[in-house]
PDB file of C-alpha atoms in Angstrom:
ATOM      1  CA  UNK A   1       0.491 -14.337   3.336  1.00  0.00           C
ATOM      2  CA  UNK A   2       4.216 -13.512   4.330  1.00  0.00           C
ATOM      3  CA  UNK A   3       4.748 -11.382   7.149  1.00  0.00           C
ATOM      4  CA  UNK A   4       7.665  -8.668   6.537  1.00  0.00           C
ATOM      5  CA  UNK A   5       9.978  -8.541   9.296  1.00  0.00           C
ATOM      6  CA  UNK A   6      12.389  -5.642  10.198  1.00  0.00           C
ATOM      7  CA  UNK A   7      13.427  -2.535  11.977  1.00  0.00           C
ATOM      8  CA  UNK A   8      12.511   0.205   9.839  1.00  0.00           C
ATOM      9  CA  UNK A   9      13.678   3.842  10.605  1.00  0.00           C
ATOM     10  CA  UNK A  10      10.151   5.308  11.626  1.00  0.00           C
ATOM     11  CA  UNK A  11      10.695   9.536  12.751  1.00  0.00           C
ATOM     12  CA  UNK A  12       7.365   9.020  14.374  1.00  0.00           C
ATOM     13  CA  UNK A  13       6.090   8.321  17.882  1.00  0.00           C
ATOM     14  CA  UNK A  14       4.182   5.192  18.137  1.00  0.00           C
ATOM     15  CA  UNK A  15      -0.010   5.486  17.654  1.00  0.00           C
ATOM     16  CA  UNK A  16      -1.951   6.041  21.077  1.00  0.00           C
ATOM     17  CA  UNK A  17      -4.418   3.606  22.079  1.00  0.00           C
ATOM     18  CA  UNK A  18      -8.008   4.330  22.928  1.00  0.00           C
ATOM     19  CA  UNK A  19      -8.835   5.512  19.064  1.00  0.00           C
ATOM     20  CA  UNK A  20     -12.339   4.479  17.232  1.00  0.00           C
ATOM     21  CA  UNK A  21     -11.455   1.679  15.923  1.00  0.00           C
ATOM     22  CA  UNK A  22      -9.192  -1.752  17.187  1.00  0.00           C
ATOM     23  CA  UNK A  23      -7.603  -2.750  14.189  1.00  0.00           C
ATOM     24  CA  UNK A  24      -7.747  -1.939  10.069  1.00  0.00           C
ATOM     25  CA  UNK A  25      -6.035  -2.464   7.119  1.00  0.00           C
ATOM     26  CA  UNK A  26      -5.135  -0.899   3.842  1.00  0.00           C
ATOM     27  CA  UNK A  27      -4.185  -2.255   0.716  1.00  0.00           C
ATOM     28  CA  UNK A  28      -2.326  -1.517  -2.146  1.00  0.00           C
ATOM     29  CA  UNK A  29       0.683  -2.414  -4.837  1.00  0.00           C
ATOM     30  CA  UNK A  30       2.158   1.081  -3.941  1.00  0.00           C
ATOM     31  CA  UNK A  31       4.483   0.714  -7.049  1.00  0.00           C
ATOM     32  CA  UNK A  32       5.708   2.948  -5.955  1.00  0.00           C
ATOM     33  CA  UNK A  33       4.666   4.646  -2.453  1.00  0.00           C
ATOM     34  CA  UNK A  34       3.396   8.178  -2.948  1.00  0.00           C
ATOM     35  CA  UNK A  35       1.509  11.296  -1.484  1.00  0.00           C
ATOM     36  CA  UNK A  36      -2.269   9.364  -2.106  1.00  0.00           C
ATOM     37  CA  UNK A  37      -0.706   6.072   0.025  1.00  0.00           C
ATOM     38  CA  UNK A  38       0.162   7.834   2.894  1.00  0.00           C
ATOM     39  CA  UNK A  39      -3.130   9.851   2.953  1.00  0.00           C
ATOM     40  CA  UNK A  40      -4.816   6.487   3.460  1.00  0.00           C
ATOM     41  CA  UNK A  41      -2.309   4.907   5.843  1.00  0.00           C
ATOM     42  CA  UNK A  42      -1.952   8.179   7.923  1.00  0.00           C
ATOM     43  CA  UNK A  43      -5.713   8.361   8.550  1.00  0.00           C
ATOM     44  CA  UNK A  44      -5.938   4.673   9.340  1.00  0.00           C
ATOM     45  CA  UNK A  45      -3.100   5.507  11.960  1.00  0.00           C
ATOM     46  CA  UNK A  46      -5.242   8.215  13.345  1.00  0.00           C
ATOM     47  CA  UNK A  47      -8.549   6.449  13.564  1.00  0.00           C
ATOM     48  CA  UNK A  48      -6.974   3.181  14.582  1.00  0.00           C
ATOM     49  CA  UNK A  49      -4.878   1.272  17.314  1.00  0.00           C
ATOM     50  CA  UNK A  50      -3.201  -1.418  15.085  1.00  0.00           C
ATOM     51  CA  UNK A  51      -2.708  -0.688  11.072  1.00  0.00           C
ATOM     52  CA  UNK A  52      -1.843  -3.593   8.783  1.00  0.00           C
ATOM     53  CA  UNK A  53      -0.910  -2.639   5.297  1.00  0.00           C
ATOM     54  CA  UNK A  54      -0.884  -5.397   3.059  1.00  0.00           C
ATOM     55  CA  UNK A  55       1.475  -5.441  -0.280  1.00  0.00           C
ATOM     56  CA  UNK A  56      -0.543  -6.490  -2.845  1.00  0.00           C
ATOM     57  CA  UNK A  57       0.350  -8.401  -6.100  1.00  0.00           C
ATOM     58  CA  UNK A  58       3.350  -9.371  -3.596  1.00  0.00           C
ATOM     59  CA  UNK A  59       4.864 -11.965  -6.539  1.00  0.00           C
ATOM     60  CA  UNK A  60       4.991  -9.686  -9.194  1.00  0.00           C
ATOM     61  CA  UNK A  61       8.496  -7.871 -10.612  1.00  0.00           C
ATOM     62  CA  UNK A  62       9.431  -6.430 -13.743  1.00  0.00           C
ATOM     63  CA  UNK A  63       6.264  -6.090 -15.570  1.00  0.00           C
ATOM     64  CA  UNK A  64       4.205  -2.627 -16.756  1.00  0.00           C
ATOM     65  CA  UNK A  65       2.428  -2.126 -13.996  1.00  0.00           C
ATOM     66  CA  UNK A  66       4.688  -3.878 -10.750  1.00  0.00           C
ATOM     67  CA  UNK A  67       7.918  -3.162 -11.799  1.00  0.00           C
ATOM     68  CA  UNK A  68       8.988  -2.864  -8.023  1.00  0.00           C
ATOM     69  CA  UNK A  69       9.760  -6.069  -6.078  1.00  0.00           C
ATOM     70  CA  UNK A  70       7.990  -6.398  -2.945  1.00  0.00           C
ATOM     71  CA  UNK A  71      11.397  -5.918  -0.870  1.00  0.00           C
ATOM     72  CA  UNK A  72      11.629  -2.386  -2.480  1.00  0.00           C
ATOM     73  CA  UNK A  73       8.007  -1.554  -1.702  1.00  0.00           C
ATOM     74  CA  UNK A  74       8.345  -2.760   1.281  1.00  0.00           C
ATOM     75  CA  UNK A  75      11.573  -0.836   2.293  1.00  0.00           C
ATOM     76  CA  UNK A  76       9.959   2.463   1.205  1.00  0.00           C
ATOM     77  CA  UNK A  77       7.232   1.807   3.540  1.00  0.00           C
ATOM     78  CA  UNK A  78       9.437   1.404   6.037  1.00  0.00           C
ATOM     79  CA  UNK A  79      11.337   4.184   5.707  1.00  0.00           C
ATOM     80  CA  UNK A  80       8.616   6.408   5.988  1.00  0.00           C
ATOM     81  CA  UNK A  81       6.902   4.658   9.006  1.00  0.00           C
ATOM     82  CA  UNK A  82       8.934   2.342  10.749  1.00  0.00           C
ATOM     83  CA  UNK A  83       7.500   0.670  13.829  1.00  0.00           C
ATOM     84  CA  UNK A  84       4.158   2.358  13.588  1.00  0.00           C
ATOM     85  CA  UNK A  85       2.531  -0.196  10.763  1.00  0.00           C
ATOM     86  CA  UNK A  86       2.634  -3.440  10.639  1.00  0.00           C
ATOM     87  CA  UNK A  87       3.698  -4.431   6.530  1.00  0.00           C
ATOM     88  CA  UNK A  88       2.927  -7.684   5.209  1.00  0.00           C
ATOM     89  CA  UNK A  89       2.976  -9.309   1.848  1.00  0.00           C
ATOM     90  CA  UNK A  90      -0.278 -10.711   0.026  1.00  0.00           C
ATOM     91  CA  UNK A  91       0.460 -12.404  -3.291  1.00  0.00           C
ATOM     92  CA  UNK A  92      -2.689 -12.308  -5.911  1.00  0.00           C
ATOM     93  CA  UNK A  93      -5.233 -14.805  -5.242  1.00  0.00           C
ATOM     94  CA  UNK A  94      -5.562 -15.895  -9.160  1.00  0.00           C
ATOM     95  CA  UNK A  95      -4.644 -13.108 -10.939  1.00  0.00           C
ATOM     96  CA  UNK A  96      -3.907  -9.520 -10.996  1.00  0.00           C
ATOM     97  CA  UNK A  97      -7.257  -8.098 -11.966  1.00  0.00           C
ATOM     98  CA  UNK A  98      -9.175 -10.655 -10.203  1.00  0.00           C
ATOM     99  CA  UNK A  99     -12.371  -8.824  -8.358  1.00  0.00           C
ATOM    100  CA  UNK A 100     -14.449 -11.074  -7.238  1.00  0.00           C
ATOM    101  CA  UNK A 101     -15.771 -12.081  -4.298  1.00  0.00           C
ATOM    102  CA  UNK A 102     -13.413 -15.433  -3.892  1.00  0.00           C
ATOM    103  CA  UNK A 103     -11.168 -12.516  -4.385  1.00  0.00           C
ATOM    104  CA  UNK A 104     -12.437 -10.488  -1.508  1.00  0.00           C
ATOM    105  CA  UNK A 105     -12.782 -13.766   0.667  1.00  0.00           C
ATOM    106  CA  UNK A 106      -9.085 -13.852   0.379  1.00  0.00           C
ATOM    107  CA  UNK A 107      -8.205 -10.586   1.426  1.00  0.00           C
ATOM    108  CA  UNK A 108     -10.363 -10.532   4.407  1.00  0.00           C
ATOM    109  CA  UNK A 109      -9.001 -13.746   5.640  1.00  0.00           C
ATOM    110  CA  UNK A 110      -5.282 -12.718   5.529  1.00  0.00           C
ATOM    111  CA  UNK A 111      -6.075  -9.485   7.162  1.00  0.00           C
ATOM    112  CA  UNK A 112      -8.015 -11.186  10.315  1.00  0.00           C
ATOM    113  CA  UNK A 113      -5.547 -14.222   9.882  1.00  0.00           C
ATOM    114  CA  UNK A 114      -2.883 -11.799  10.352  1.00  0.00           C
ATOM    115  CA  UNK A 115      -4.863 -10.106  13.622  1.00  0.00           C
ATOM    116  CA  UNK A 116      -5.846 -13.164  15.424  1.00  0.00           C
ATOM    117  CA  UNK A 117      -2.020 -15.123  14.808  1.00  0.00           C
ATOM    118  CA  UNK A 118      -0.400 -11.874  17.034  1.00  0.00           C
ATOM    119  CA  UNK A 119      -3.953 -11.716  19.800  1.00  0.00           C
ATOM    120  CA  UNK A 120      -5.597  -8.251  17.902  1.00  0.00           C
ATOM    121  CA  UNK A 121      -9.010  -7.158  18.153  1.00  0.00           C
ATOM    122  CA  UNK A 122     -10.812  -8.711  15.578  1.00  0.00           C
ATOM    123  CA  UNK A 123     -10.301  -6.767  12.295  1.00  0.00           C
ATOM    124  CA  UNK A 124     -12.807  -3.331  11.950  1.00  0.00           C
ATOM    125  CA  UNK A 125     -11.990  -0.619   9.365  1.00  0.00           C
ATOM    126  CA  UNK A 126     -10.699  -1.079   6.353  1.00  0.00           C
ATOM    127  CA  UNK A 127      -9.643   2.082   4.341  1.00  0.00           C
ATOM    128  CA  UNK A 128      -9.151   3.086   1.006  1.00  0.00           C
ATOM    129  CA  UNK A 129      -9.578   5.007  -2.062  1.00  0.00           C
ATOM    130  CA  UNK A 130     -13.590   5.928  -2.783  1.00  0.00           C
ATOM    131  CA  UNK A 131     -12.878   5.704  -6.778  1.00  0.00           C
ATOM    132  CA  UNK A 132     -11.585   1.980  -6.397  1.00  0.00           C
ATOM    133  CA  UNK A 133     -14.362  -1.027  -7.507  1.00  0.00           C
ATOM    134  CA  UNK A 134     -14.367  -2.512  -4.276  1.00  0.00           C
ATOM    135  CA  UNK A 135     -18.375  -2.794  -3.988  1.00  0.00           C
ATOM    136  CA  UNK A 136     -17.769  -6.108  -6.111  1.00  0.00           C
ATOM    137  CA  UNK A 137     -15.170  -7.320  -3.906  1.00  0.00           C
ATOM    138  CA  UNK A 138     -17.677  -8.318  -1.293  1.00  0.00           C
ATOM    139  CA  UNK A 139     -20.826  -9.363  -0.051  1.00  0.00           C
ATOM    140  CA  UNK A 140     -22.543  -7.829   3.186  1.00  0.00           C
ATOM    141  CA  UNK A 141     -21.807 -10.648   5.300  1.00  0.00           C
ATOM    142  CA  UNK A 142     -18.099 -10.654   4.462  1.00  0.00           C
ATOM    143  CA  UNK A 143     -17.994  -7.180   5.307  1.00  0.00           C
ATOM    144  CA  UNK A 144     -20.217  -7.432   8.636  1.00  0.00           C
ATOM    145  CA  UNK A 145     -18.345  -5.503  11.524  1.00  0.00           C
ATOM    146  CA  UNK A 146     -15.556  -4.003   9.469  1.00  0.00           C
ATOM    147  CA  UNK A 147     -16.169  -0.435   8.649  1.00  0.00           C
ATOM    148  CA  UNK A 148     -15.144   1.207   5.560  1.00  0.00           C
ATOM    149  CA  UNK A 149     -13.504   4.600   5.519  1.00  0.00           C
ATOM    150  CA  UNK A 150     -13.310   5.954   1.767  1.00  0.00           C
ATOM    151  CA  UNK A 151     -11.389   8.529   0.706  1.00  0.00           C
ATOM    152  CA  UNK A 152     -12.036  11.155  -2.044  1.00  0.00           C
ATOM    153  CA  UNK A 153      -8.580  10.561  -4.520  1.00  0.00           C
ATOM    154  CA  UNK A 154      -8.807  13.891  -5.607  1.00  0.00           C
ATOM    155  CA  UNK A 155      -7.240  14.816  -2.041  1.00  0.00           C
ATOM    156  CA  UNK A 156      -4.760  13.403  -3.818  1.00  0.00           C
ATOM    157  CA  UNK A 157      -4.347  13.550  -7.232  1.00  0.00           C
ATOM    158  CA  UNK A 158      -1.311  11.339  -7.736  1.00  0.00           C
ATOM    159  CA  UNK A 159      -0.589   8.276  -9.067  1.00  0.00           C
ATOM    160  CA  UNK A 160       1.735   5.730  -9.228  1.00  0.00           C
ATOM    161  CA  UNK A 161       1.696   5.497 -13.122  1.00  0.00           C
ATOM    162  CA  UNK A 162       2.027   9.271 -13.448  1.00  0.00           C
ATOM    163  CA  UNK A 163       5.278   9.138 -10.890  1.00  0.00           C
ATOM    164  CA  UNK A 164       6.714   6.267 -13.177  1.00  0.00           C
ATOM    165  CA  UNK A 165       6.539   8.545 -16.311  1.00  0.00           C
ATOM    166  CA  UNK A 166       8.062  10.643 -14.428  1.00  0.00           C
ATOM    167  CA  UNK A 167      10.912   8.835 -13.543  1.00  0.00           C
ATOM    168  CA  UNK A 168      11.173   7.504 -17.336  1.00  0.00           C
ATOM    169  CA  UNK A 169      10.963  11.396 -18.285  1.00  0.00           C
ATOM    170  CA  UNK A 170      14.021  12.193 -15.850  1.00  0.00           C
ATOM    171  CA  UNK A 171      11.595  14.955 -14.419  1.00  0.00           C
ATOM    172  CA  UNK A 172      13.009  15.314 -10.951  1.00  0.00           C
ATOM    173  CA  UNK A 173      10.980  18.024 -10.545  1.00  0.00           C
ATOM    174  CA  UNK A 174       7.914  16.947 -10.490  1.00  0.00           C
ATOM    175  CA  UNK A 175       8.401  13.146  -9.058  1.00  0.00           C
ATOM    176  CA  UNK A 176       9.621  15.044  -5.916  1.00  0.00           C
ATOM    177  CA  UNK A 177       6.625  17.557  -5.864  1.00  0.00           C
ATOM    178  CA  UNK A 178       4.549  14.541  -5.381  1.00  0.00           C
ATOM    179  CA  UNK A 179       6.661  12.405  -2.826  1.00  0.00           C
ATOM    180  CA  UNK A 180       7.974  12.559   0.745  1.00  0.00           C
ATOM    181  CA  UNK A 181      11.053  14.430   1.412  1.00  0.00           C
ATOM    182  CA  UNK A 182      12.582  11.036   3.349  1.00  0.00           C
ATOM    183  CA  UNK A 183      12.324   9.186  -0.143  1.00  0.00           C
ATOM    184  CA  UNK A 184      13.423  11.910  -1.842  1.00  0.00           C
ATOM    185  CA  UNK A 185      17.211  10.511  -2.379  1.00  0.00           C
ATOM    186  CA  UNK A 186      15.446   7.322  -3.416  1.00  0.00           C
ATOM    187  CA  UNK A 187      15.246   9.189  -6.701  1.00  0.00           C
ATOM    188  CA  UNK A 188      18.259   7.659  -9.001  1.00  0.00           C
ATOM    189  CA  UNK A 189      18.022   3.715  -7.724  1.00  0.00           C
ATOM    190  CA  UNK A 190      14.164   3.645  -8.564  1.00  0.00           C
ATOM    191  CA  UNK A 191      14.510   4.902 -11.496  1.00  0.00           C
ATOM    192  CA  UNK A 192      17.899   2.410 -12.558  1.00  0.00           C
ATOM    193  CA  UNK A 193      15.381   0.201 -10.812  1.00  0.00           C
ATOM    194  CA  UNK A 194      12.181   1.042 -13.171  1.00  0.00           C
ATOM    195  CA  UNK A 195      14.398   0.922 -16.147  1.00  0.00           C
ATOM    196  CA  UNK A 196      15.485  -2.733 -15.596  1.00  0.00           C
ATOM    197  CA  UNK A 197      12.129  -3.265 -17.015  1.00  0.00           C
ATOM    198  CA  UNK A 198      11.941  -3.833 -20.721  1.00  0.00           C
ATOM    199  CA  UNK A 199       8.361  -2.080 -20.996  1.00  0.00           C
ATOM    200  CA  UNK A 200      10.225   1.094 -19.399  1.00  0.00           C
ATOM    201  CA  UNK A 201      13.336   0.811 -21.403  1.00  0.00           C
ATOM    202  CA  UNK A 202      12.147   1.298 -24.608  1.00  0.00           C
ATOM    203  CA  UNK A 203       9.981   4.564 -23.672  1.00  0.00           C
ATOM    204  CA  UNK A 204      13.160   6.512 -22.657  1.00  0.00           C
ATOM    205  CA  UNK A 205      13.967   8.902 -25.325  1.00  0.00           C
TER     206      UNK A 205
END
C-alpha cells in the first residue's frame, strides 16, 4: 500500500477528538469522487478521530470502469478535504472483482498496517455503502472489534458510471447537480481526461 503525500487545499477545520470511534476507514475507486463518496467519508469524519480512505484498484488507468489514474482521484479528494483525511493508495489484491476473503484479509491489513506504522488506535469502524457485497469479504474474526457503519445508497442516488455518461453526453447540467461546487471547474479536464479512453471515445456522438 502507497501512502499519498501532499498538502491539499482542505476549507475545513480539522476533526475534534473525543468522537465514538479511534480510527476507520472507507474504501472506494471513486472514479470519479461524487455526492454518495462524501456522504460516507463525511460521516466517518463525524463519528471518528482519524479517517483513512483507501483508493482502491490504485493500478488501474484507462479502462471502462477506472478510467481515472490514482493521482487524479487522489487530487479530487484532496481538494475537497485537505488535511482532514488521510488518502492512501491500495492496488487490487488479484484482481478487480476479487471478493473473497484472501481479499478481505488484504484490506484489513493495509488499513491497520497503515494505523499502527503512524501510532493510531487500533483500527474500529469501517464505513460504507449497505447495497455493496461486503458480507463475503470477511469472516467474524477478521472483523472482530471493527464496527461497521452502512449506509442506505439511496441517500444518495449517484453513481460514478451515471456521472461518466454524463460527461460523455456533454451534460453539464446534470454532472454538476450531482457534484461539489469546489470540483465544479474540474468539469472540461475530466472529461478530455475520460475521453483519452478508447471505451469512452467511441460512445461520443
Amino acid at each position: 500500500m502507497e501512502k499519498e503525500q501532499g498538502q491539499g487545499q482542505g476549507q475545513k477545520p480539522l476533526p475534534m477528538e473525543g468522537k465514538a470511534f479511534r480510527y476507520g476507514f472507507v474504501l472506494g475507486r471513486f472514479q470519479h469522487v461524487h455526492a454518495g463518496h462524501e456522504l460516507m467519508i463525511d460521516t466517518a469524519l463525524n463519528v471518528c478521530d482519524k479517517v483513512l480512505v483507501l483508493v482502491g484498484s490504485a493500478q488501474l488507468e484507462g479502462t471502462l470502469r477506472n478510467p481515472y489514474s490514482a493521482g487524479v482521484r487522489i487530487d479530487l479528494l484532496r481538494r475537497l478535504y485537505g488535511s482532514r483525511i488521510e488518502l492512501a493508495m491500495l492496488p487490487d489484491y488479484s484482481h478487480e472483482n476479487d471478493h473473497s476473503h484472501a481479499w478481505g484479509k488484504y484490506l484489513l491489513k493495509a488499513a491497520r498496517d497503515y494505523g499502527r506504522e503512524r501510532g493510531y488506535h487500533e483500527l474500529d469502524l469501517m464505513v460504507y455503502g449497505s447495497d455493496e457485497e461486503r458480507a463475503a469479504w470477511f469472516s467474524k474474526e477478521e472483523l472482530n472489534g471493527v464496527a461497521q457503519l452502512a449506509l442506505p445508497r439511496n441517500r444518495q442516488p449517484i453513481s460514478a458510471t451515471r456521472l461518466r455518461e454524463a460527461l460523455v453526453q456533454d451534460d453539464r447540467k446534470f454532472w454538476q447537480q450531482h457534484m461539489n461546487e469546489a470540483l465544479h471547474s474540474e468539469y472540461d479536464r475530466l472529461r478530455a481526461l475520460l475521453l483519452q479512453t478508447p471505451e469512452y471515445q467511441v460512445q461520443v456522438k
